[in-house]
Amino acid sequence: MSSEASQKRKVLVAREDLVNALSLIARKRGSTLYSLTNEIIEQTIRAESMGVTLRDVLDAYEILKANRSAGQTLIPIDVLIAMTSKLSPKDLEEVERLWREAGRWYGEYITIRFRENFKDRHSALQHLERILKEIRWEFVDLVIQNEGDGIRVRCVSPQIPAELMKLISTFIEGLLEPFGYRVERRSIFKGILDVYAARTQQKQ
């Protein structure tokens, strides 16, 4: 007798449309509904043991996939710091412009890629916060919250110097534009970035 056949079974109740969808997936895989259901449960338990939900894992994967599609490249933070420290004031000005343009392009991309996630202002900010966290600038803390008619973005990463924080702020400035926000003030220090952006228009 196989180990699968010897396992005790329990009946799970689920919505009919979800069961039908799972059955279709199982058939496409050449598997069984029983095996697929157990796989889903096992992976859910695995995610919870890591302190995250299966939804968190899938959201992170979706963002990572979108980052790759958008041409985002993973660069070690130490390399970015070293490169920034070598820039002349004139070069730094040009690089800031490029970072802002990159942020703007990325903002346009994700408003299209994740349009269904931006049902309202709250959900849009939540999703934007997750996306920024996945860009991986080694932030110890990153929070986006409503403030009046605008939003406030706070980032903390003790190892990042002010020069690189300034570049990151220009990226964020460009990123927020497609969402209908314009940065009005910035506070930039070593390891700390505090940005306030005012609402300019309703993003369609």
mmCIF file with all atom_site columns, C-alpha atoms in Angstrom:
data_model
loop_
_atom_site.group_PDB
_atom_site.id
_atom_site.type_symbol
_atom_site.label_atom_id
_atom_site.label_alt_id
_atom_site.label_comp_id
_atom_site.label_asym_id
_atom_site.label_entity_id
_atom_site.label_seq_id
_atom_site.pdbx_PDB_ins_code
_atom_site.Cartn_x
_atom_site.Cartn_y
_atom_site.Cartn_z
_atom_site.occupancy
_atom_site.B_iso_or_equiv
_atom_site.pdbx_formal_charge
_atom_site.auth_seq_id
_atom_site.auth_comp_id
_atom_site.auth_asym_id
_atom_site.auth_atom_id
_atom_site.pdbx_PDB_model_num
ATOM 1   C CA . MET A 1 1   ? 0.000   0.000  0.000   1.00 0.00 ? 1   MET A CA 1
ATOM 2   C CA . SER A 1 2   ? 1.402   3.402  -0.956  1.00 0.00 ? 2   SER A CA 1
ATOM 3   C CA . SER A 1 3   ? 2.159   5.984  1.740   1.00 0.00 ? 3   SER A CA 1
ATOM 4   C CA . GLU A 1 4   ? -0.428  8.308  0.137   1.00 0.00 ? 4   GLU A CA 1
ATOM 5   C CA . ALA A 1 5   ? -3.123  5.660  0.297   1.00 0.00 ? 5   ALA A CA 1
ATOM 6   C CA . SER A 1 6   ? -2.271  4.880  3.930   1.00 0.00 ? 6   SER A CA 1
ATOM 7   C CA . GLN A 1 7   ? -2.721  8.479  5.068   1.00 0.00 ? 7   GLN A CA 1
ATOM 8   C CA . LYS A 1 8   ? -5.918  9.337  6.881   1.00 0.00 ? 8   LYS A CA 1
ATOM 9   C CA . ARG A 1 9   ? -8.131  11.801 5.050   1.00 0.00 ? 9   ARG A CA 1
ATOM 10  C CA . LYS A 1 10  ? -10.491 14.564 6.093   1.00 0.00 ? 10  LYS A CA 1
ATOM 11  C CA . VAL A 1 11  ? -13.213 16.305 4.146   1.00 0.00 ? 11  VAL A CA 1
ATOM 12  C CA . LEU A 1 12  ? -12.644 20.016 3.418   1.00 0.00 ? 12  LEU A CA 1
ATOM 13  C CA . VAL A 1 13  ? -15.496 22.280 2.394   1.00 0.00 ? 13  VAL A CA 1
ATOM 14  C CA . ALA A 1 14  ? -14.798 24.969 -0.223  1.00 0.00 ? 14  ALA A CA 1
ATOM 15  C CA . ARG A 1 15  ? -16.676 27.096 -2.733  1.00 0.00 ? 15  ARG A CA 1
ATOM 16  C CA . GLU A 1 16  ? -17.804 25.158 -5.776  1.00 0.00 ? 16  GLU A CA 1
ATOM 17  C CA . ASP A 1 17  ? -16.258 27.579 -8.279  1.00 0.00 ? 17  ASP A CA 1
ATOM 18  C CA . LEU A 1 18  ? -12.858 27.309 -6.560  1.00 0.00 ? 18  LEU A CA 1
ATOM 19  C CA . VAL A 1 19  ? -13.016 23.514 -6.494  1.00 0.00 ? 19  VAL A CA 1
ATOM 20  C CA . ASN A 1 20  ? -13.899 23.465 -10.188 1.00 0.00 ? 20  ASN A CA 1
ATOM 21  C CA . ALA A 1 21  ? -10.979 25.766 -10.972 1.00 0.00 ? 21  ALA A CA 1
ATOM 22  C CA . LEU A 1 22  ? -8.592  23.565 -8.961  1.00 0.00 ? 22  LEU A CA 1
ATOM 23  C CA . SER A 1 23  ? -9.902  20.465 -10.709 1.00 0.00 ? 23  SER A CA 1
ATOM 24  C CA . LEU A 1 24  ? -9.143  22.057 -14.063 1.00 0.00 ? 24  LEU A CA 1
ATOM 25  C CA . ILE A 1 25  ? -5.605  22.949 -12.937 1.00 0.00 ? 25  ILE A CA 1
ATOM 26  C CA . ALA A 1 26  ? -5.061  19.392 -11.691 1.00 0.00 ? 26  ALA A CA 1
ATOM 27  C CA . ARG A 1 27  ? -6.182  17.927 -15.021 1.00 0.00 ? 27  ARG A CA 1
ATOM 28  C CA . LYS A 1 28  ? -3.869  20.257 -16.935 1.00 0.00 ? 28  LYS A CA 1
ATOM 29  C CA . ARG A 1 29  ? -1.010  19.099 -14.722 1.00 0.00 ? 29  ARG A CA 1
ATOM 30  C CA . GLY A 1 30  ? -1.913  15.445 -15.164 1.00 0.00 ? 30  GLY A CA 1
ATOM 31  C CA . SER A 1 31  ? -2.395  15.284 -11.409 1.00 0.00 ? 31  SER A CA 1
ATOM 32  C CA . THR A 1 32  ? -5.323  14.754 -9.058  1.00 0.00 ? 32  THR A CA 1
ATOM 33  C CA . LEU A 1 33  ? -7.409  17.202 -7.088  1.00 0.00 ? 33  LEU A CA 1
ATOM 34  C CA . TYR A 1 34  ? -6.310  15.390 -3.925  1.00 0.00 ? 34  TYR A CA 1
ATOM 35  C CA . SER A 1 35  ? -2.607  15.877 -4.689  1.00 0.00 ? 35  SER A CA 1
ATOM 36  C CA . LEU A 1 36  ? -3.030  19.510 -5.714  1.00 0.00 ? 36  LEU A CA 1
ATOM 37  C CA . THR A 1 37  ? -5.064  20.350 -2.609  1.00 0.00 ? 37  THR A CA 1
ATOM 38  C CA . ASN A 1 38  ? -2.452  18.765 -0.357  1.00 0.00 ? 38  ASN A CA 1
ATOM 39  C CA . GLU A 1 39  ? 0.326   20.652 -2.158  1.00 0.00 ? 39  GLU A CA 1
ATOM 40  C CA . ILE A 1 40  ? -1.471  23.964 -1.591  1.00 0.00 ? 40  ILE A CA 1
ATOM 41  C CA . ILE A 1 41  ? -1.983  23.183 2.094   1.00 0.00 ? 41  ILE A CA 1
ATOM 42  C CA . GLU A 1 42  ? 1.662   22.121 2.513   1.00 0.00 ? 42  GLU A CA 1
ATOM 43  C CA . GLN A 1 43  ? 2.931   25.345 0.909   1.00 0.00 ? 43  GLN A CA 1
ATOM 44  C CA . THR A 1 44  ? 0.565   27.429 3.048   1.00 0.00 ? 44  THR A CA 1
ATOM 45  C CA . ILE A 1 45  ? 1.952   25.761 6.185   1.00 0.00 ? 45  ILE A CA 1
ATOM 46  C CA . ARG A 1 46  ? 5.508   26.307 4.899   1.00 0.00 ? 46  ARG A CA 1
ATOM 47  C CA . ALA A 1 47  ? 4.856   30.028 4.324   1.00 0.00 ? 47  ALA A CA 1
ATOM 48  C CA . GLU A 1 48  ? 3.304   30.436 7.784   1.00 0.00 ? 48  GLU A CA 1
ATOM 49  C CA . SER A 1 49  ? 6.336   28.734 9.357   1.00 0.00 ? 49  SER A CA 1
ATOM 50  C CA . MET A 1 50  ? 8.456   31.488 7.752   1.00 0.00 ? 50  MET A CA 1
ATOM 51  C CA . GLY A 1 51  ? 6.264   34.167 9.306   1.00 0.00 ? 51  GLY A CA 1
ATOM 52  C CA . VAL A 1 52  ? 4.488   35.142 6.076   1.00 0.00 ? 52  VAL A CA 1
ATOM 53  C CA . THR A 1 53  ? 1.248   34.235 4.359   1.00 0.00 ? 53  THR A CA 1
ATOM 54  C CA . LEU A 1 54  ? 0.920   32.549 0.989   1.00 0.00 ? 54  LEU A CA 1
ATOM 55  C CA . ARG A 1 55  ? -0.559  35.824 -0.294  1.00 0.00 ? 55  ARG A CA 1
ATOM 56  C CA . ASP A 1 56  ? 2.592   37.672 0.865   1.00 0.00 ? 56  ASP A CA 1
ATOM 57  C CA . VAL A 1 57  ? 4.767   35.194 -1.032  1.00 0.00 ? 57  VAL A CA 1
ATOM 58  C CA . LEU A 1 58  ? 2.735   35.509 -4.222  1.00 0.00 ? 58  LEU A CA 1
ATOM 59  C CA . ASP A 1 59  ? 2.633   39.323 -3.986  1.00 0.00 ? 59  ASP A CA 1
ATOM 60  C CA . ALA A 1 60  ? 6.427   39.414 -3.560  1.00 0.00 ? 60  ALA A CA 1
ATOM 61  C CA . TYR A 1 61  ? 6.886   37.072 -6.532  1.00 0.00 ? 61  TYR A CA 1
ATOM 62  C CA . GLU A 1 62  ? 4.554   39.179 -8.672  1.00 0.00 ? 62  GLU A CA 1
ATOM 63  C CA . ILE A 1 63  ? 6.545   42.319 -7.840  1.00 0.00 ? 63  ILE A CA 1
ATOM 64  C CA . LEU A 1 64  ? 9.883   40.568 -8.440  1.00 0.00 ? 64  LEU A CA 1
ATOM 65  C CA . LYS A 1 65  ? 8.644   39.363 -11.827 1.00 0.00 ? 65  LYS A CA 1
ATOM 66  C CA . ALA A 1 66  ? 7.447   42.867 -12.693 1.00 0.00 ? 66  ALA A CA 1
ATOM 67  C CA . ASN A 1 67  ? 10.834  44.311 -11.648 1.00 0.00 ? 67  ASN A CA 1
ATOM 68  C CA . ARG A 1 68  ? 12.605  41.918 -13.992 1.00 0.00 ? 68  ARG A CA 1
ATOM 69  C CA . SER A 1 69  ? 10.223  42.760 -16.826 1.00 0.00 ? 69  SER A CA 1
ATOM 70  C CA . ALA A 1 70  ? 10.854  46.466 -16.182 1.00 0.00 ? 70  ALA A CA 1
ATOM 71  C CA . GLY A 1 71  ? 14.616  45.977 -16.487 1.00 0.00 ? 71  GLY A CA 1
ATOM 72  C CA . GLN A 1 72  ? 15.387  46.451 -12.784 1.00 0.00 ? 72  GLN A CA 1
ATOM 73  C CA . THR A 1 73  ? 18.892  45.232 -11.955 1.00 0.00 ? 73  THR A CA 1
ATOM 74  C CA . LEU A 1 74  ? 20.106  44.110 -8.546  1.00 0.00 ? 74  LEU A CA 1
ATOM 75  C CA . ILE A 1 75  ? 23.224  46.087 -7.573  1.00 0.00 ? 75  ILE A CA 1
ATOM 76  C CA . PRO A 1 76  ? 24.920  45.557 -4.186  1.00 0.00 ? 76  PRO A CA 1
ATOM 77  C CA . ILE A 1 77  ? 24.418  48.583 -1.958  1.00 0.00 ? 77  ILE A CA 1
ATOM 78  C CA . ASP A 1 78  ? 28.186  48.830 -1.337  1.00 0.00 ? 78  ASP A CA 1
ATOM 79  C CA . VAL A 1 79  ? 28.754  49.209 -5.078  1.00 0.00 ? 79  VAL A CA 1
ATOM 80  C CA . LEU A 1 80  ? 26.135  51.969 -5.325  1.00 0.00 ? 80  LEU A CA 1
ATOM 81  C CA . ILE A 1 81  ? 27.719  53.799 -2.394  1.00 0.00 ? 81  ILE A CA 1
ATOM 82  C CA . ALA A 1 82  ? 31.182  53.537 -3.939  1.00 0.00 ? 82  ALA A CA 1
ATOM 83  C CA . MET A 1 83  ? 29.962  54.746 -7.337  1.00 0.00 ? 83  MET A CA 1
ATOM 84  C CA . THR A 1 84  ? 28.081  57.684 -5.829  1.00 0.00 ? 84  THR A CA 1
ATOM 85  C CA . SER A 1 85  ? 31.110  58.815 -3.814  1.00 0.00 ? 85  SER A CA 1
ATOM 86  C CA . LYS A 1 86  ? 33.155  59.139 -7.038  1.00 0.00 ? 86  LYS A CA 1
ATOM 87  C CA . LEU A 1 87  ? 30.739  61.466 -8.818  1.00 0.00 ? 87  LEU A CA 1
ATOM 88  C CA . SER A 1 88  ? 31.599  65.115 -9.383  1.00 0.00 ? 88  SER A CA 1
ATOM 89  C CA . PRO A 1 89  ? 28.877  67.712 -8.660  1.00 0.00 ? 89  PRO A CA 1
ATOM 90  C CA . LYS A 1 90  ? 28.162  67.990 -12.397 1.00 0.00 ? 90  LYS A CA 1
ATOM 91  C CA . ASP A 1 91  ? 28.004  64.220 -12.832 1.00 0.00 ? 91  ASP A CA 1
ATOM 92  C CA . LEU A 1 92  ? 25.793  63.900 -9.768  1.00 0.00 ? 92  LEU A CA 1
ATOM 93  C CA . GLU A 1 93  ? 23.321  66.366 -11.277 1.00 0.00 ? 93  GLU A CA 1
ATOM 94  C CA . GLU A 1 94  ? 23.088  64.292 -14.450 1.00 0.00 ? 94  GLU A CA 1
ATOM 95  C CA . VAL A 1 95  ? 22.735  61.046 -12.501 1.00 0.00 ? 95  VAL A CA 1
ATOM 96  C CA . GLU A 1 96  ? 19.933  62.588 -10.417 1.00 0.00 ? 96  GLU A CA 1
ATOM 97  C CA . ARG A 1 97  ? 18.092  63.411 -13.643 1.00 0.00 ? 97  ARG A CA 1
ATOM 98  C CA . LEU A 1 98  ? 18.490  59.822 -14.841 1.00 0.00 ? 98  LEU A CA 1
ATOM 99  C CA . TRP A 1 99  ? 17.246  58.415 -11.531 1.00 0.00 ? 99  TRP A CA 1
ATOM 100 C CA . ARG A 1 100 ? 14.206  60.671 -11.673 1.00 0.00 ? 100 ARG A CA 1
ATOM 101 C CA . GLU A 1 101 ? 13.438  59.599 -15.239 1.00 0.00 ? 101 GLU A CA 1
ATOM 102 C CA . ALA A 1 102 ? 13.879  55.949 -14.236 1.00 0.00 ? 102 ALA A CA 1
ATOM 103 C CA . GLY A 1 103 ? 11.459  56.450 -11.332 1.00 0.00 ? 103 GLY A CA 1
ATOM 104 C CA . ARG A 1 104 ? 8.922   58.118 -13.608 1.00 0.00 ? 104 ARG A CA 1
ATOM 105 C CA . TRP A 1 105 ? 9.117   55.297 -16.160 1.00 0.00 ? 105 TRP A CA 1
ATOM 106 C CA . TYR A 1 106 ? 8.810   52.668 -13.437 1.00 0.00 ? 106 TYR A CA 1
ATOM 107 C CA . GLY A 1 107 ? 5.812   54.477 -11.952 1.00 0.00 ? 107 GLY A CA 1
ATOM 108 C CA . GLU A 1 108 ? 4.070   54.493 -15.331 1.00 0.00 ? 108 GLU A CA 1
ATOM 109 C CA . TYR A 1 109 ? 4.893   50.815 -15.762 1.00 0.00 ? 109 TYR A CA 1
ATOM 110 C CA . ILE A 1 110 ? 3.467   49.662 -12.434 1.00 0.00 ? 110 ILE A CA 1
ATOM 111 C CA . THR A 1 111 ? 0.297   51.763 -12.764 1.00 0.00 ? 111 THR A CA 1
ATOM 112 C CA . ILE A 1 112 ? -0.380  49.720 -15.896 1.00 0.00 ? 112 ILE A CA 1
ATOM 113 C CA . ARG A 1 113 ? 0.978   46.387 -14.628 1.00 0.00 ? 113 ARG A CA 1
ATOM 114 C CA . PHE A 1 114 ? -0.898  46.508 -11.308 1.00 0.00 ? 114 PHE A CA 1
ATOM 115 C CA . ARG A 1 115 ? -3.888  48.648 -12.288 1.00 0.00 ? 115 ARG A CA 1
ATOM 116 C CA . GLU A 1 116 ? -6.317  46.145 -10.747 1.00 0.00 ? 116 GLU A CA 1
ATOM 117 C CA . ASN A 1 117 ? -4.618  46.609 -7.338  1.00 0.00 ? 117 ASN A CA 1
ATOM 118 C CA . PHE A 1 118 ? -5.239  50.378 -7.286  1.00 0.00 ? 118 PHE A CA 1
ATOM 119 C CA . LYS A 1 119 ? -8.967  50.279 -6.559  1.00 0.00 ? 119 LYS A CA 1
ATOM 120 C CA . ASP A 1 120 ? -8.716  53.214 -4.169  1.00 0.00 ? 120 ASP A CA 1
ATOM 121 C CA . ARG A 1 121 ? -6.129  55.517 -2.609  1.00 0.00 ? 121 ARG A CA 1
ATOM 122 C CA . HIS A 1 122 ? -5.519  53.234 0.391   1.00 0.00 ? 122 HIS A CA 1
ATOM 123 C CA . SER A 1 123 ? -4.926  50.079 -1.653  1.00 0.00 ? 123 SER A CA 1
ATOM 124 C CA . ALA A 1 124 ? -2.708  52.002 -4.093  1.00 0.00 ? 124 ALA A CA 1
ATOM 125 C CA . LEU A 1 125 ? -0.471  53.264 -1.265  1.00 0.00 ? 125 LEU A CA 1
ATOM 126 C CA . GLN A 1 126 ? -0.281  49.815 0.311   1.00 0.00 ? 126 GLN A CA 1
ATOM 127 C CA . HIS A 1 127 ? 0.774   48.256 -2.979  1.00 0.00 ? 127 HIS A CA 1
ATOM 128 C CA . LEU A 1 128 ? 3.237   51.040 -3.706  1.00 0.00 ? 128 LEU A CA 1
ATOM 129 C CA . GLU A 1 129 ? 4.823   50.516 -0.291  1.00 0.00 ? 129 GLU A CA 1
ATOM 130 C CA . ARG A 1 130 ? 5.256   46.799 -0.988  1.00 0.00 ? 130 ARG A CA 1
ATOM 131 C CA . ILE A 1 131 ? 6.819   47.557 -4.367  1.00 0.00 ? 131 ILE A CA 1
ATOM 132 C CA . LEU A 1 132 ? 9.330   50.012 -2.892  1.00 0.00 ? 132 LEU A CA 1
ATOM 133 C CA . LYS A 1 133 ? 10.294  47.485 -0.219  1.00 0.00 ? 133 LYS A CA 1
ATOM 134 C CA . GLU A 1 134 ? 10.966  44.880 -2.897  1.00 0.00 ? 134 GLU A CA 1
ATOM 135 C CA . ILE A 1 135 ? 13.308  47.194 -4.830  1.00 0.00 ? 135 ILE A CA 1
ATOM 136 C CA . ARG A 1 136 ? 15.808  46.325 -2.073  1.00 0.00 ? 136 ARG A CA 1
ATOM 137 C CA . TRP A 1 137 ? 17.800  49.356 -1.051  1.00 0.00 ? 137 TRP A CA 1
ATOM 138 C CA . GLU A 1 138 ? 18.342  47.656 2.319   1.00 0.00 ? 138 GLU A CA 1
ATOM 139 C CA . PHE A 1 139 ? 15.826  49.843 4.152   1.00 0.00 ? 139 PHE A CA 1
ATOM 140 C CA . VAL A 1 140 ? 15.430  48.956 7.811   1.00 0.00 ? 140 VAL A CA 1
ATOM 141 C CA . ASP A 1 141 ? 12.099  50.751 7.720   1.00 0.00 ? 141 ASP A CA 1
ATOM 142 C CA . LEU A 1 142 ? 9.937   52.158 4.937   1.00 0.00 ? 142 LEU A CA 1
ATOM 143 C CA . VAL A 1 143 ? 6.465   53.598 5.454   1.00 0.00 ? 143 VAL A CA 1
ATOM 144 C CA . ILE A 1 144 ? 4.057   55.402 3.132   1.00 0.00 ? 144 ILE A CA 1
ATOM 145 C CA . GLN A 1 145 ? 1.109   57.051 4.830   1.00 0.00 ? 145 GLN A CA 1
ATOM 146 C CA . ASN A 1 146 ? -1.575  59.615 4.131   1.00 0.00 ? 146 ASN A CA 1
ATOM 147 C CA . GLU A 1 147 ? -0.944  63.131 5.365   1.00 0.00 ? 147 GLU A CA 1
ATOM 148 C CA . GLY A 1 148 ? -3.670  65.635 4.595   1.00 0.00 ? 148 GLY A CA 1
ATOM 149 C CA . ASP A 1 149 ? -4.322  65.618 0.862   1.00 0.00 ? 149 ASP A CA 1
ATOM 150 C CA . GLY A 1 150 ? -0.861  64.203 0.215   1.00 0.00 ? 150 GLY A CA 1
ATOM 151 C CA . ILE A 1 151 ? 1.358   61.350 1.324   1.00 0.00 ? 151 ILE A CA 1
ATOM 152 C CA . ARG A 1 152 ? 4.520   61.049 3.353   1.00 0.00 ? 152 ARG A CA 1
ATOM 153 C CA . VAL A 1 153 ? 7.298   58.581 2.548   1.00 0.00 ? 153 VAL A CA 1
ATOM 154 C CA . ARG A 1 154 ? 9.787   57.776 5.308   1.00 0.00 ? 154 ARG A CA 1
ATOM 155 C CA . CYS A 1 155 ? 12.822  55.571 4.726   1.00 0.00 ? 155 CYS A CA 1
ATOM 156 C CA . VAL A 1 156 ? 15.511  54.525 7.199   1.00 0.00 ? 156 VAL A CA 1
ATOM 157 C CA . SER A 1 157 ? 18.748  52.712 6.372   1.00 0.00 ? 157 SER A CA 1
ATOM 158 C CA . PRO A 1 158 ? 21.721  53.658 8.604   1.00 0.00 ? 158 PRO A CA 1
ATOM 159 C CA . GLN A 1 159 ? 24.383  52.490 6.129   1.00 0.00 ? 159 GLN A CA 1
ATOM 160 C CA . ILE A 1 160 ? 23.257  54.644 3.178   1.00 0.00 ? 160 ILE A CA 1
ATOM 161 C CA . PRO A 1 161 ? 25.069  58.023 2.917   1.00 0.00 ? 161 PRO A CA 1
ATOM 162 C CA . ALA A 1 162 ? 23.196  61.250 2.229   1.00 0.00 ? 162 ALA A CA 1
ATOM 163 C CA . GLU A 1 163 ? 24.452  61.408 -1.394  1.00 0.00 ? 163 GLU A CA 1
ATOM 164 C CA . LEU A 1 164 ? 22.846  58.061 -2.269  1.00 0.00 ? 164 LEU A CA 1
ATOM 165 C CA . MET A 1 165 ? 19.727  58.929 -0.267  1.00 0.00 ? 165 MET A CA 1
ATOM 166 C CA . LYS A 1 166 ? 19.368  61.988 -2.479  1.00 0.00 ? 166 LYS A CA 1
ATOM 167 C CA . LEU A 1 167 ? 19.431  59.809 -5.597  1.00 0.00 ? 167 LEU A CA 1
ATOM 168 C CA . ILE A 1 168 ? 16.849  57.480 -4.083  1.00 0.00 ? 168 ILE A CA 1
ATOM 169 C CA . SER A 1 169 ? 14.642  60.482 -3.285  1.00 0.00 ? 169 SER A CA 1
ATOM 170 C CA . THR A 1 170 ? 14.746  61.595 -6.935  1.00 0.00 ? 170 THR A CA 1
ATOM 171 C CA . PHE A 1 171 ? 13.736  58.078 -8.007  1.00 0.00 ? 171 PHE A CA 1
ATOM 172 C CA . ILE A 1 172 ? 10.809  58.182 -5.576  1.00 0.00 ? 172 ILE A CA 1
ATOM 173 C CA . GLU A 1 173 ? 9.894   61.665 -6.822  1.00 0.00 ? 173 GLU A CA 1
ATOM 174 C CA . GLY A 1 174 ? 9.655   60.372 -10.383 1.00 0.00 ? 174 GLY A CA 1
ATOM 175 C CA . LEU A 1 175 ? 7.840   57.228 -9.231  1.00 0.00 ? 175 LEU A CA 1
ATOM 176 C CA . LEU A 1 176 ? 5.092   59.209 -7.508  1.00 0.00 ? 176 LEU A CA 1
ATOM 177 C CA . GLU A 1 177 ? 4.276   61.441 -10.481 1.00 0.00 ? 177 GLU A CA 1
ATOM 178 C CA . PRO A 1 178 ? 2.189   58.866 -12.416 1.00 0.00 ? 178 PRO A CA 1
ATOM 179 C CA . PHE A 1 179 ? 0.163   58.346 -9.244  1.00 0.00 ? 179 PHE A CA 1
ATOM 180 C CA . GLY A 1 180 ? -0.758  62.040 -9.229  1.00 0.00 ? 180 GLY A CA 1
ATOM 181 C CA . TYR A 1 181 ? 1.657   63.263 -6.530  1.00 0.00 ? 181 TYR A CA 1
ATOM 182 C CA . ARG A 1 182 ? 4.280   66.008 -6.624  1.00 0.00 ? 182 ARG A CA 1
ATOM 183 C CA . VAL A 1 183 ? 7.090   66.155 -4.066  1.00 0.00 ? 183 VAL A CA 1
ATOM 184 C CA . GLU A 1 184 ? 6.984   69.478 -2.193  1.00 0.00 ? 184 GLU A CA 1
ATOM 185 C CA . ARG A 1 185 ? 9.604   68.943 0.463   1.00 0.00 ? 185 ARG A CA 1
ATOM 186 C CA . ARG A 1 186 ? 12.400  66.533 1.271   1.00 0.00 ? 186 ARG A CA 1
ATOM 187 C CA . SER A 1 187 ? 14.576  65.983 4.309   1.00 0.00 ? 187 SER A CA 1
ATOM 188 C CA . ILE A 1 188 ? 17.693  64.004 3.480   1.00 0.00 ? 188 ILE A CA 1
ATOM 189 C CA . PHE A 1 189 ? 20.336  62.860 5.932   1.00 0.00 ? 189 PHE A CA 1
ATOM 190 C CA . LYS A 1 190 ? 22.694  59.921 6.227   1.00 0.00 ? 190 LYS A CA 1
ATOM 191 C CA . GLY A 1 191 ? 20.428  56.907 6.561   1.00 0.00 ? 191 GLY A CA 1
ATOM 192 C CA . ILE A 1 192 ? 17.195  58.946 6.664   1.00 0.00 ? 192 ILE A CA 1
ATOM 193 C CA . LEU A 1 193 ? 14.818  60.136 3.956   1.00 0.00 ? 193 LEU A CA 1
ATOM 194 C CA . ASP A 1 194 ? 11.554  61.968 4.657   1.00 0.00 ? 194 ASP A CA 1
ATOM 195 C CA . VAL A 1 195 ? 9.479   63.048 1.647   1.00 0.00 ? 195 VAL A CA 1
ATOM 196 C CA . TYR A 1 196 ? 6.128   64.821 1.497   1.00 0.00 ? 196 TYR A CA 1
ATOM 197 C CA . ALA A 1 197 ? 4.219   64.744 -1.800  1.00 0.00 ? 197 ALA A CA 1
ATOM 198 C CA . ALA A 1 198 ? 1.023   66.697 -2.468  1.00 0.00 ? 198 ALA A CA 1
ATOM 199 C CA . ARG A 1 199 ? -1.877  65.400 -4.506  1.00 0.00 ? 199 ARG A CA 1
ATOM 200 C CA . THR A 1 200 ? -1.966  67.055 -7.922  1.00 0.00 ? 200 THR A CA 1
ATOM 201 C CA . GLN A 1 201 ? -4.647  65.166 -9.823  1.00 0.00 ? 201 GLN A CA 1
ATOM 202 C CA . GLN A 1 202 ? -6.798  62.064 -9.814  1.00 0.00 ? 202 GLN A CA 1
ATOM 203 C CA . LYS A 1 203 ? -4.971  59.266 -11.563 1.00 0.00 ? 203 LYS A CA 1
ATOM 204 C CA . GLN A 1 204 ? -7.222  57.715 -14.172 1.00 0.00 ? 204 GLN A CA 1
#
